[in-house]
mmCIF file of C-alpha atoms in Angstrom:
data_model
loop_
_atom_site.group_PDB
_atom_site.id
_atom_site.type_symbol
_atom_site.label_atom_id
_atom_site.label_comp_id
_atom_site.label_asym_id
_atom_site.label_seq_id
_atom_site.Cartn_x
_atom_site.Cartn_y
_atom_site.Cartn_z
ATOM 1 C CA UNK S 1 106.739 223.086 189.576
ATOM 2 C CA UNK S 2 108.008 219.851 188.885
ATOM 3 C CA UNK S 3 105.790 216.646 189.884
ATOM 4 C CA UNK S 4 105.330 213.131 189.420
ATOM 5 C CA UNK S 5 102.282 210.835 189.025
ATOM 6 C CA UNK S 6 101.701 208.935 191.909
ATOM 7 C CA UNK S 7 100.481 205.032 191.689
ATOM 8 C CA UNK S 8 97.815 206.234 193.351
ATOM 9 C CA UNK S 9 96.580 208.853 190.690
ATOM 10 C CA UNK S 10 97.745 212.113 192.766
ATOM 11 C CA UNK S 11 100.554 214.298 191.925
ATOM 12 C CA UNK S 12 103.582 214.391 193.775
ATOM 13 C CA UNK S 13 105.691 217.908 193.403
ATOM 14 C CA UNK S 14 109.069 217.003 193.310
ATOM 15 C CA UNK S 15 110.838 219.092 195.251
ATOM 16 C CA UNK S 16 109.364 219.508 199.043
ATOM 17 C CA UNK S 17 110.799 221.272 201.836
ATOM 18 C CA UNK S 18 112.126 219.114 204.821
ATOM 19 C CA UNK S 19 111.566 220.189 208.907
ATOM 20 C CA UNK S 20 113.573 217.859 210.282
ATOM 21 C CA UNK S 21 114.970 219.715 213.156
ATOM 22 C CA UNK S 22 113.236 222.992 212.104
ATOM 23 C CA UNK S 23 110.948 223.861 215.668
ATOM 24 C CA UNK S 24 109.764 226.405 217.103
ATOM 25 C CA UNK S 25 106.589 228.581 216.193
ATOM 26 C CA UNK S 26 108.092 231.610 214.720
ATOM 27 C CA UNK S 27 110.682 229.792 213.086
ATOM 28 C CA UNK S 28 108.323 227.661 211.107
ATOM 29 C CA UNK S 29 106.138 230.409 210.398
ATOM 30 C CA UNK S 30 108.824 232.677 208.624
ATOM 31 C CA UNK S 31 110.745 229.278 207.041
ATOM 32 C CA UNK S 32 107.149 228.506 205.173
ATOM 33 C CA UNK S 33 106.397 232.123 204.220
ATOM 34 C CA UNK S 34 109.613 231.986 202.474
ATOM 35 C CA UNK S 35 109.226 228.362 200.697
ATOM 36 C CA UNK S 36 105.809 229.856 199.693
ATOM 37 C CA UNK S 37 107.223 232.748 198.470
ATOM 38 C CA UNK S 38 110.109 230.716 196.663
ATOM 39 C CA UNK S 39 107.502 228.111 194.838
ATOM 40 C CA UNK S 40 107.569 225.548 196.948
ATOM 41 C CA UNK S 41 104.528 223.840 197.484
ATOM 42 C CA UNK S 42 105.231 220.198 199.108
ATOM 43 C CA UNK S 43 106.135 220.800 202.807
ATOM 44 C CA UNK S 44 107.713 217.301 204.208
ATOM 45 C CA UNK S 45 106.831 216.731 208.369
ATOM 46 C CA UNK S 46 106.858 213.996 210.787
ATOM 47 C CA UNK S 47 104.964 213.022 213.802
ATOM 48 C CA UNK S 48 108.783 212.716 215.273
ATOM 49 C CA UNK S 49 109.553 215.847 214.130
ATOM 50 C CA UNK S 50 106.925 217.446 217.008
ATOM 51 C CA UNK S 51 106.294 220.257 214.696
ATOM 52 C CA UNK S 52 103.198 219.025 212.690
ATOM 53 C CA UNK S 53 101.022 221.478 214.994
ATOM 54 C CA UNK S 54 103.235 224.766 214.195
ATOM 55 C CA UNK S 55 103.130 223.654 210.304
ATOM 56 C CA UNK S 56 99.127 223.795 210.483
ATOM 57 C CA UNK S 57 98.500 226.916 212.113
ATOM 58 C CA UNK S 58 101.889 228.910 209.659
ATOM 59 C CA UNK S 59 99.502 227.290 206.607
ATOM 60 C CA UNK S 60 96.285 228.268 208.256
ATOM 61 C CA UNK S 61 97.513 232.204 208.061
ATOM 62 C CA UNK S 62 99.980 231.564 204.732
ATOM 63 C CA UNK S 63 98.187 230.397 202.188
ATOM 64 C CA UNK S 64 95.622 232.680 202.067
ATOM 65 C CA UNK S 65 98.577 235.670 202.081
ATOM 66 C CA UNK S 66 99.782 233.854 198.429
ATOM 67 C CA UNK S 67 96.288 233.309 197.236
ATOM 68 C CA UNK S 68 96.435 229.298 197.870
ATOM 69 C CA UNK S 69 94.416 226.684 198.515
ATOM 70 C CA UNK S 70 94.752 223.674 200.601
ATOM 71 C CA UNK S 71 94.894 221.462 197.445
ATOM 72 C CA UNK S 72 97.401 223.707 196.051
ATOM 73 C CA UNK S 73 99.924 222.537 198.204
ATOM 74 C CA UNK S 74 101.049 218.794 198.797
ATOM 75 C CA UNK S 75 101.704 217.499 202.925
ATOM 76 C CA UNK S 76 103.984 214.664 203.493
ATOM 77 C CA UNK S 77 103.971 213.049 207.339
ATOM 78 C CA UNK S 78 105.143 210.050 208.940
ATOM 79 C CA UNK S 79 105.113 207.933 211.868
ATOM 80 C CA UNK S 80 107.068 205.264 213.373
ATOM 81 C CA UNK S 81 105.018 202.025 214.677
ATOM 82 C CA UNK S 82 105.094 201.611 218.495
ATOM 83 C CA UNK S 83 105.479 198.152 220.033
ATOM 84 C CA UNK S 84 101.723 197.230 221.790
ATOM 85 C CA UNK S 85 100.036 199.424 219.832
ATOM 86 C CA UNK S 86 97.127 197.671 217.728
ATOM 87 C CA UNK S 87 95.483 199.457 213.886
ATOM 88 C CA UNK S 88 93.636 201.702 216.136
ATOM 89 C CA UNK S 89 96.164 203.102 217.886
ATOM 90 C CA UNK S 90 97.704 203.725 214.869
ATOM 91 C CA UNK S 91 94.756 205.183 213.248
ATOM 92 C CA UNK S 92 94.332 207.223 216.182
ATOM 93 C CA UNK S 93 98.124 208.770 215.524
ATOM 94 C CA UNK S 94 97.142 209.557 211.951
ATOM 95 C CA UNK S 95 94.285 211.578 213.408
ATOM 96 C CA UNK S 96 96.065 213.402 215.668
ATOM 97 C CA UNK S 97 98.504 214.946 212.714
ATOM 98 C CA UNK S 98 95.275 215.876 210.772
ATOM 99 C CA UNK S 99 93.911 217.779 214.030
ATOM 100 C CA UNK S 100 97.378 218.794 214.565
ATOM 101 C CA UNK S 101 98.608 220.142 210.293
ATOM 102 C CA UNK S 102 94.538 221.624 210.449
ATOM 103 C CA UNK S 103 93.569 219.517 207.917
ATOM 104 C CA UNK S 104 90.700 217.470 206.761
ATOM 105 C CA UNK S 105 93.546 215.087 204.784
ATOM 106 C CA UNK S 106 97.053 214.396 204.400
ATOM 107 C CA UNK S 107 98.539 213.855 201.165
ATOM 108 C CA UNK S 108 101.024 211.306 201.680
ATOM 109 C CA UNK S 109 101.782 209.475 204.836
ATOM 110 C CA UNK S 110 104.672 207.529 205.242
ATOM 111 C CA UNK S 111 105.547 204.658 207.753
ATOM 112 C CA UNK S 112 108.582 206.392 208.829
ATOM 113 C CA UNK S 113 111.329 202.963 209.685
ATOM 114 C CA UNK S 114 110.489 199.397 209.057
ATOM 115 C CA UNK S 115 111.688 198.775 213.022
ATOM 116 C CA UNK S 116 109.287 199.346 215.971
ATOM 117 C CA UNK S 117 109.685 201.671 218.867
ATOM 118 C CA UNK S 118 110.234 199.576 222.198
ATOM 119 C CA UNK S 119 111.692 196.282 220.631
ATOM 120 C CA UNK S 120 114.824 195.101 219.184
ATOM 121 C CA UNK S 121 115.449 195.153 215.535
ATOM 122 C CA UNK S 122 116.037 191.862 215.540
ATOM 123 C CA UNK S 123 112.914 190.698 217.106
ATOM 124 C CA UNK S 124 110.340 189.076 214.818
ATOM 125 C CA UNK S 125 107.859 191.081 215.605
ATOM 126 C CA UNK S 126 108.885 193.818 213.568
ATOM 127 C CA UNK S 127 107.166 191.807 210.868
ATOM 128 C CA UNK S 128 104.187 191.817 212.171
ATOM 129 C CA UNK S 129 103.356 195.278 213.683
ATOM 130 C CA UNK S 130 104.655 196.869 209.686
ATOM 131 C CA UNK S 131 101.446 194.394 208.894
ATOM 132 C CA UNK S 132 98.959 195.791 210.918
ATOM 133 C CA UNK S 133 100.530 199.431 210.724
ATOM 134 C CA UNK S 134 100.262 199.262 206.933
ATOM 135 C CA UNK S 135 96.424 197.787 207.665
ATOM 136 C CA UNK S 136 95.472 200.819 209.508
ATOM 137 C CA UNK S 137 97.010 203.032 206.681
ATOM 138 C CA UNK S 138 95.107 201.560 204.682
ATOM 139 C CA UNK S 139 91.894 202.495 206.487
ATOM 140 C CA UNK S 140 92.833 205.847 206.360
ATOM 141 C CA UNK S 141 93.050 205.768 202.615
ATOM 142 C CA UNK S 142 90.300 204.023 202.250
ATOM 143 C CA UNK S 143 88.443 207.056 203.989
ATOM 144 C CA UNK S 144 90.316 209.549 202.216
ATOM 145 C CA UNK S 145 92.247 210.872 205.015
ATOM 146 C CA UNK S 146 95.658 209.965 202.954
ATOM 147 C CA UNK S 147 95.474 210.745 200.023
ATOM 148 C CA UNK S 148 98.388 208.139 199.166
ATOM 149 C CA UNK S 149 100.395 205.592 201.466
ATOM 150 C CA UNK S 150 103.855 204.883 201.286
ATOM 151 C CA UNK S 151 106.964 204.057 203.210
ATOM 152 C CA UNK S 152 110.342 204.991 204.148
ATOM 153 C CA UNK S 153 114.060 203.619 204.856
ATOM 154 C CA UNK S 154 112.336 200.337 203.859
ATOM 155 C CA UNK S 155 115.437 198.033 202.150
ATOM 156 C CA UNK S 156 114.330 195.573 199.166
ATOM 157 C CA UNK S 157 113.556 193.216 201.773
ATOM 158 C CA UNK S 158 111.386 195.379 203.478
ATOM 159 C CA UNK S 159 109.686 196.072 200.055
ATOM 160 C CA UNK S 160 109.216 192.941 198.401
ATOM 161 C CA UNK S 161 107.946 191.771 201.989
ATOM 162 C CA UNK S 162 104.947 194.385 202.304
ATOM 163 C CA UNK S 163 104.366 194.223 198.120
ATOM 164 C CA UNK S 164 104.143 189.786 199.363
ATOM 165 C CA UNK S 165 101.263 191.369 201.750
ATOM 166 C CA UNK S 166 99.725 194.371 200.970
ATOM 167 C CA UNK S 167 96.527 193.636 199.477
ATOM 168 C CA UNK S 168 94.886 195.631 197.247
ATOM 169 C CA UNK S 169 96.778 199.148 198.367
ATOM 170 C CA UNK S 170 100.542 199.141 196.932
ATOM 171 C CA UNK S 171 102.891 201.561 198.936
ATOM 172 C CA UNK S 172 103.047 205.237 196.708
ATOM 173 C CA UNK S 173 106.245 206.056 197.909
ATOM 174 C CA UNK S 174 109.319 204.853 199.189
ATOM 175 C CA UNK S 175 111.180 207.486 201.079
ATOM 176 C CA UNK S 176 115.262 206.721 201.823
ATOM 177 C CA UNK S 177 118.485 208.355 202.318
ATOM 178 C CA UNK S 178 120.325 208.735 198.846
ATOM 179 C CA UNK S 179 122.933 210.998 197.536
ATOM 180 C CA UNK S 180 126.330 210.286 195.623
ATOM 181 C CA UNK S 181 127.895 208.744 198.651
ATOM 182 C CA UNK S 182 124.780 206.510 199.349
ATOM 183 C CA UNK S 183 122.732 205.082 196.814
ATOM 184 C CA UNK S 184 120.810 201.716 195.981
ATOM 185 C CA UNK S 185 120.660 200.682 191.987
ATOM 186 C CA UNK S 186 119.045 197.935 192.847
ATOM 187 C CA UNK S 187 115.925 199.676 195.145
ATOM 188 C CA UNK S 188 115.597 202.360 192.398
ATOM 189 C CA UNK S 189 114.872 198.987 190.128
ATOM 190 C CA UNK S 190 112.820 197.552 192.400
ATOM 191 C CA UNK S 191 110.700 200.912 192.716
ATOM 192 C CA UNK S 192 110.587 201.670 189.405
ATOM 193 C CA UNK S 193 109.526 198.273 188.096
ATOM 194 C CA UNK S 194 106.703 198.396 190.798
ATOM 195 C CA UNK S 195 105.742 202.021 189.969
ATOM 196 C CA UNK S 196 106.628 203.175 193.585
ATOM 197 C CA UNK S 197 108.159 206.803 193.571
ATOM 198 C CA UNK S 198 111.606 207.107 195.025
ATOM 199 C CA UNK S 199 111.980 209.930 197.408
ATOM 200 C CA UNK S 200 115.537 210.755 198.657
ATOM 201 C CA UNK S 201 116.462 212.310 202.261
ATOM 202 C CA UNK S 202 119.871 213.440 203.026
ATOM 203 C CA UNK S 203 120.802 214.774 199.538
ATOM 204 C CA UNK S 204 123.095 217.154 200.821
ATOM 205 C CA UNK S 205 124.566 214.751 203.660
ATOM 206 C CA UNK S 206 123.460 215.637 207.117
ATOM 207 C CA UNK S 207 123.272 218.825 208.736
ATOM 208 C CA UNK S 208 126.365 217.692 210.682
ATOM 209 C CA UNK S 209 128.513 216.249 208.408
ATOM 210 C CA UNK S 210 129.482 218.468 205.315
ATOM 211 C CA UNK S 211 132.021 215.239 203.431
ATOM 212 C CA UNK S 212 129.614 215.700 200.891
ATOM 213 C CA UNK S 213 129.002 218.912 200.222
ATOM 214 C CA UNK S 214 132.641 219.950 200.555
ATOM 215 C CA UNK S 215 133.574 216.741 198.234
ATOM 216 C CA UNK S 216 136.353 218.016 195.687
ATOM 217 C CA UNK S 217 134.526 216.383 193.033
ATOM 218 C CA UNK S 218 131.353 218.218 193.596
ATOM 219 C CA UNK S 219 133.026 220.965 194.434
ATOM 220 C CA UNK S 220 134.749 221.121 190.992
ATOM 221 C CA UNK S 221 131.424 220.331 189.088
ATOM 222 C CA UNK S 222 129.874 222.986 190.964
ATOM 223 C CA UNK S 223 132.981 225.652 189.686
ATOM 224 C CA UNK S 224 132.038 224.447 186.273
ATOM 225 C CA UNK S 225 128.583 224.746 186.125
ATOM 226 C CA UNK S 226 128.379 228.113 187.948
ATOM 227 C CA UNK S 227 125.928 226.572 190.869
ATOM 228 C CA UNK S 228 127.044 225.838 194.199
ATOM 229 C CA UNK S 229 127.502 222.335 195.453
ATOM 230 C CA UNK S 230 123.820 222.186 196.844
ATOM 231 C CA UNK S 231 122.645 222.676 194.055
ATOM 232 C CA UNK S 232 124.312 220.159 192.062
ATOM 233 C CA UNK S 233 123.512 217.270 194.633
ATOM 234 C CA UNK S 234 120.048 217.970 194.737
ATOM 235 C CA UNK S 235 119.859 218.489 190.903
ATOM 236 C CA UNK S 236 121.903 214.942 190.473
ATOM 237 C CA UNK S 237 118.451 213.606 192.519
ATOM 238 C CA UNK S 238 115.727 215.364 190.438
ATOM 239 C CA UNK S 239 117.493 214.484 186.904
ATOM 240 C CA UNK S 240 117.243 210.869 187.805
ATOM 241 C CA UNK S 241 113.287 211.710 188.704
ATOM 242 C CA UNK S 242 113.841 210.759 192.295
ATOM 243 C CA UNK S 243 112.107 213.466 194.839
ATOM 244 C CA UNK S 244 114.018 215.601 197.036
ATOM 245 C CA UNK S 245 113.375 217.262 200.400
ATOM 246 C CA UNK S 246 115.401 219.307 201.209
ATOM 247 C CA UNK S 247 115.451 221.588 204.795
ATOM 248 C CA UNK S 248 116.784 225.505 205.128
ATOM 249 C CA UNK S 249 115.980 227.869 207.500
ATOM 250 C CA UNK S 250 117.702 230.790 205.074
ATOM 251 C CA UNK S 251 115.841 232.792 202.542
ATOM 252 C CA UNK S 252 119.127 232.506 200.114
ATOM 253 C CA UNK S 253 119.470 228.507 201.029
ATOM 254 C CA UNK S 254 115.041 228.205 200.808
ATOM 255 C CA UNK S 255 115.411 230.078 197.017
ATOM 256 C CA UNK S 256 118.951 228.504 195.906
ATOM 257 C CA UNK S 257 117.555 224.381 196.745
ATOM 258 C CA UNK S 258 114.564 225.109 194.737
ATOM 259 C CA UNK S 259 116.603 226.269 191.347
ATOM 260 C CA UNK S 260 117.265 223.685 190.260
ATOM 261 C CA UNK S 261 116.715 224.026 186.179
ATOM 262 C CA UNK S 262 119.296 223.598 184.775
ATOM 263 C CA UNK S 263 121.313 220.522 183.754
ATOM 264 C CA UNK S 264 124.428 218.422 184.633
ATOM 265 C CA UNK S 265 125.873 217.019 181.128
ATOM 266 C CA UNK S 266 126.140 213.201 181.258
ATOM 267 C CA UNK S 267 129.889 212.813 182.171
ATOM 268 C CA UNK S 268 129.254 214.824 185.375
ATOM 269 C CA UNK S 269 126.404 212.742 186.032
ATOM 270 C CA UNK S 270 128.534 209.745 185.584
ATOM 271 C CA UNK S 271 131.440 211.113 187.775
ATOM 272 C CA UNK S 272 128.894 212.085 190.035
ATOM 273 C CA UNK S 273 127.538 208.707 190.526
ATOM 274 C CA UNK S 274 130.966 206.828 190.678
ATOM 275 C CA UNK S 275 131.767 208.924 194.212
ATOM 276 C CA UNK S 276 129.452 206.266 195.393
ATOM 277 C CA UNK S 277 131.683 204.759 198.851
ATOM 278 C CA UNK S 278 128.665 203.704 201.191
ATOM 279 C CA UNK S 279 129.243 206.721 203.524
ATOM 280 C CA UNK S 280 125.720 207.034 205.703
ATOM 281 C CA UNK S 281 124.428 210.478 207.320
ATOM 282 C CA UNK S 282 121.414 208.734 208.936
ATOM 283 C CA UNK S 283 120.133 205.708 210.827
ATOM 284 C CA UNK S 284 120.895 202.044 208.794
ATOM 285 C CA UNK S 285 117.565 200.131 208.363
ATOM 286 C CA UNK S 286 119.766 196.665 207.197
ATOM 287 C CA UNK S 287 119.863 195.893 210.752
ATOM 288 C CA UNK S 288 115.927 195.691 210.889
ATOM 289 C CA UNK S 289 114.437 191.972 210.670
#
């Protein structure tokens, strides 16, 4: 299992499974039985997602069935700042997805937009509640409730404002949409030249578009190297060292995202990367002050 060192010292596997739109009990309960079974062992949630609390009890019962531990496996969760809400509320929210994922810590937690719910993205006040929400974060590491800290669908603005202010805890993570279509050279610079991991959502498009999957180009690289077209967009991810998340609900879609070792030769790769035509699947944080 692949993983990366963190800034802050932890290990980061890879490749995680994403629940984004994955509710539902049973669901989740049979989806992570067959990640676990496949070799996943980062599991990817949200406090938006409203399925932290299903995720926690399916581990609870799971890991003992594949003879893991809680530190064997890696949790990823998020939230999104609320306008009026102060560090403790926030703290407070971070506390409810450890009661809720049955946990004494989370590994990474993410703020999930740089905008705030309940005012416009181009109020200035967005700057100031990603202050204080990184400031309660913070707290949380501090205590050892999160493990690391990071962010997500933060632009280099967004960045280079919160590295301007973030004292003496630097974000571990920066989690954004990226795939052929979509893709920022010059935040994968910014990252890497401040040691911040590069996580990408939406390799495979969206679960309602399928441009990208369908693509003739990856379609023909996929003929070629004898993997389907999945595969090959989230391999063109991991080869560049950037993190991938995909979701599945399948047992052949769960097993075929996580084999991924094998390699695309360097003129794919290149081809690959020149599809790039600013075609979004998700929300656009540019908008965000």
């Amino acid at each position: 299992n692949l993983t990366y060192k963190l800034n802050s010292g932890h290990n980061i596997p890879l490749i995680g499974l994403g629940t984004f739109q994955i509710h539902g009990e049973q669901l989740i309960h049979n989806v992570l039985d067959l990640a676990l079974k496949a070799g996943y062992r980062h599991i990817d949630t949200a406090v938006v997602y409203r399925n932290e609390h299903h995720i926690g009890k399916a581990l609870k019962e799971l890991l003992p069935k594949y003879n893991l531990k809680r530190e064997d496996i890696f949790i990823t969760s998020k939230l999104i700042a609320q306008a009026n809400q102060n560090e403790k509320h926030v703290e407070s929210l971070i506390r409810e997805s450890l009661v809720n994922l049955q946990t004494d810590y989370i590994d990474l937690y993410l703020i999930h937009w740089p905008g705030v719910s309940g005012i416009p993205v181009s109020h200035p006040d967005n700057i100031k509640y990603r202050r204080s929400t990184w400031e309660a974060f913070k707290k949380l590491y501090a205590e050892g409730k999160c493990r690391s800290i990071g962010v997500s669908n933060y632009t280099v603005k967004h960045l280079n404002e919160l590295l301007t202010n973030c004292g003496d805890v630097r974000p571990a993570v920066n989690q954004v949409e990226w795939h052929p279509h979509y893709y920022q050279p010059e935040l994968l610079e910014l990252c890497r030249n401040e040691n911040i991991f590069l996580q990408a959502y939406s390799s495979l498009g969206s679960s309602n578009y399928s441009n990208l999957r369908h693509d003739p180009i990856v379609v023909k690289i996929a003929t070629k190297l004898g993997k389907s077209t999945s595969q090959i967009l989230l391999r063109w991810a991991l080869q560049q060292n950037i993190g991938i998340i995909p979701k599945a609900r399948s047992q052949a879609h769960i097993e075929e995202n996580f084999d991924l070792s094998f390699h695309i030769p360097n003129e794919d790769m290149q081809t690959l990367n020149n599809m790039r035509n600013d075609e979004k699947y998700a929300w656009n944080p540019n908008s965000v002050i």
